Amino acid sequence: MKRASIIMIVGALCLLGLFAFPLWNIMLGAPQYPDPLGMNIHITGIQGVSEFDLQNIDGLNHYIGMKTIPKADEMWEFNVFPIVIIGMVLLGVLLGILGYLGKIDYRYFLGWFLLMSILGIMGMYDFNLWLTDYGSNLDPHAIIKVINEDGTPMTYKPPLFGYKKLLNFDVSSIPATGAWLMFVGMALTVVAFLVGWKSTGSHSSHQNHKLATS
Amino acid sequence: MKKYSLYLVAILGSVLFLSGCGDQNGKASSNGALASNNAEKVYVAPGEHDEFYAFMSGGYSGNVAVYGLPSGRMFKEIPVFSQFPTNGYGYSEETKPMLETSFGFIPADDSHHPDISQTNGELDGRWLFINGNNTPRIARIDLKTFETAEIIEVPNSAGNHSSSYITENSEYVVAGTRFSVPIPQRDMPIKDYKGNFKGALSFISVEPETGSMDIKFQLIMPGFNYDLSHPGRGKSHGWFFFTTYNTEEANSLLEVNASQNDKDFIAAVNWKKIEEYVENGGGTMVPANYTHNVYSDETHSATSTMKKEVLTVDPTKVPGAIFFMPTPKSPHGVDVNPTGDYIVGNGKLSADLTVFSFDKMIAAIDGKKFDGEAYGLPILKFEDVLAGQVKSGGLGPLHTEFDGQGNAYTTFFISSEVVKWKVGTWEVIDRKPTFYSVGHCMIPGGNSRKPFGKYLVSMNKITKDRYLPTGPELEHSAQLYDISGDKMELIYDFPTHGEPHYAAAIPASILAPKSQKIYKLAENEHPFATKNVSDARIVHDGNEVHVYMAMIRSHFTPDNIEGIKVGDKVYFHITNHEQDFDVPHGFMMIGQKNSGLLIMPGQTKTSVWEPKQEGVWPFYCTDFCSALHQEMQGYVRVSPAKSNIDLSWSLGE
């Protein structure tokens, strides 16, 4: 159980990577942009991959009537997300310590994972809502209006995950370093649960081990 | 057998074809199969980059043109000493000071010999220096931006020809006078030239960090013509060599009168010794009048300062610093090989090249083996310093470059050829014709300690049949030789703009990582910059009107201006808000009398417009910037001089 608790603590601490690395990355490439424009979505705000990418994305987007990319103080998410992450790190570390001291058992680790998963899904849902709004809530005075074959106006929502062609742009949207660290951290909490489960059921696991090696 | 006869026909055919073209080469190396091989050698596929960037002087264009090697494609013309309507250089208020001189505003010159800055004798790609020959000036081009950053005028000089070569750590760039003149200038009979005219060799220090130039000292030399120069390398670092002609000191019909002496001189100058003399308080500060023009990347503006004195050095006061080496016959180029052992004199009226040994020169100086003196300066004995002669059989050697493999390449103007010879044995290895009348040649890094000996470019003075007639004048032809093998191979020729007298080239891989793509708006310190769109405004000051204008794809702020009156002097200070590489905006205004502007991302430029007629007059962006480029425009309403319409401006109302 002590080993499981340490893994739990390490797993929870992996979430701190979100304060150093971007959560998500969206790249926009086109023939006339041999160096693609890109934005890194951090939990504290959106940054350009290169220094002036945001300004240049906004410059392009104004032709189709998209809103400018929000500053950190223009979205509540960038205030709330850091608090949530800090809270989950503290909770995870606390659970780990309590586990280490034998105050709680391994099932709490899985509980933390489930809570984090729910929060993550809510975050993705919120992110998707924002992308949808950003890509379809267009200025009616926009200079360029592209109509789909079915007569509806084209939307410019970047994909939540993966690749999409938007007019002449190749748009990709994938998790970035911070997200990968978060996934690793969350996976570690599951490992902590499994290790804790095995160590408490030591008798049976010992037998299993014997069977496996005999 | 059948096959063989086919070959024969093909060969005969190619010989006929070649003789028809007047090709003096006439060898199998120019037949069809190899020609296609040559095409591959110079072909740079779409999207690929040239290996070298060559900077060719524009001669009477006053500028520098940038070419790719091996493709021969011209990438850019960098305005230096001449006004350049393309981007407003020399027309915009910010750049006009760059062309100020003690003679006033001079918007043209004759740019001759570019040289790239060096560290430890190797090209470092920081700056390019070039001389203005007519109104003596030296310019420094920043290779980060490919813009002229500084121009210093050279007083007491006339025909700034033996320049702008730099020492191996860019300590000095020299500006040697071609014409000797009275120093200081005064009203005197021309026939009294001999003994009274003097030649100034100016040593301009280059600040190691910023590149900032300053005339450290001027050597006031005897009244010869100083033609070209070259710094020592390696062991000869600390010396500078200048060729002279007209040691006869003739003042009329020089083609005859300056060609009487069998030998003229190479002046060997120990600049370290003179530097020491100057630093110990030597030399005489004399009144002078010359400009120092500096362009700032922060204010996007140039300032012109008038300097009032210059330090002159009488060479006879510094014994052991200057010696003359007799050199046949009216030498043009003087070139030092990469190791610094040899000094090659190219006697332009001679058939042979004269090569001096630096070691022998030092030994002769130490042994005080002099052959008389000229104006108090010792003349070394020709035989004592001679390392060897290249018996070429060509005529009129002009200039020599080196490949770093122990070979030298000399251009022969009169016999129109490039001759390859071995340094040390002086034996001719190869020779190839040029088309036609070659001046200088250039190997990338060929005058440094580390040449990139893959290509040689010859800069020809006549083009004749290389291109179709385009009127009486053709652009000069440059020719590219592959020199990677034992024999030179002519693989390409391409037209050059103006008259390239010399060129300098560098691997693109050294330049590209340092290249600046935009100017950061946040770092724009221009006093009339409009860094925030909300700051766009118009300020009236007497009859001067200052328009603070911003531009971004695809509109100006403001785009409607009213309240301008006939007789006003309207300054458009326009800031480009783009922060995207390769997206300049242009500005032209109907009735604008100077030039349009081309404004780089993050930059501010100013153009003056003086309305003479009432009306509503448009302005627009000249650089196709976006799908809505045509819509990037605005209007200025001009009212009668006495009208009382208030100044107003707007956008989107």
XYZ file of C-alpha atoms in Angstrom, chain B residues 28 125 192 263 270 304 418 479 645:
9
model
C 34.395 18.481 -76.388
C 28.129 37.413 -42.469
C 51.315 72.314 -60.663
C 56.962 49.979 -63.084
C 52.078 48.560 -41.777
C 23.191 62.863 -40.518
C 40.393 33.530 -66.755
C 29.625 34.022 -65.957
C -13.105 73.743 -42.398
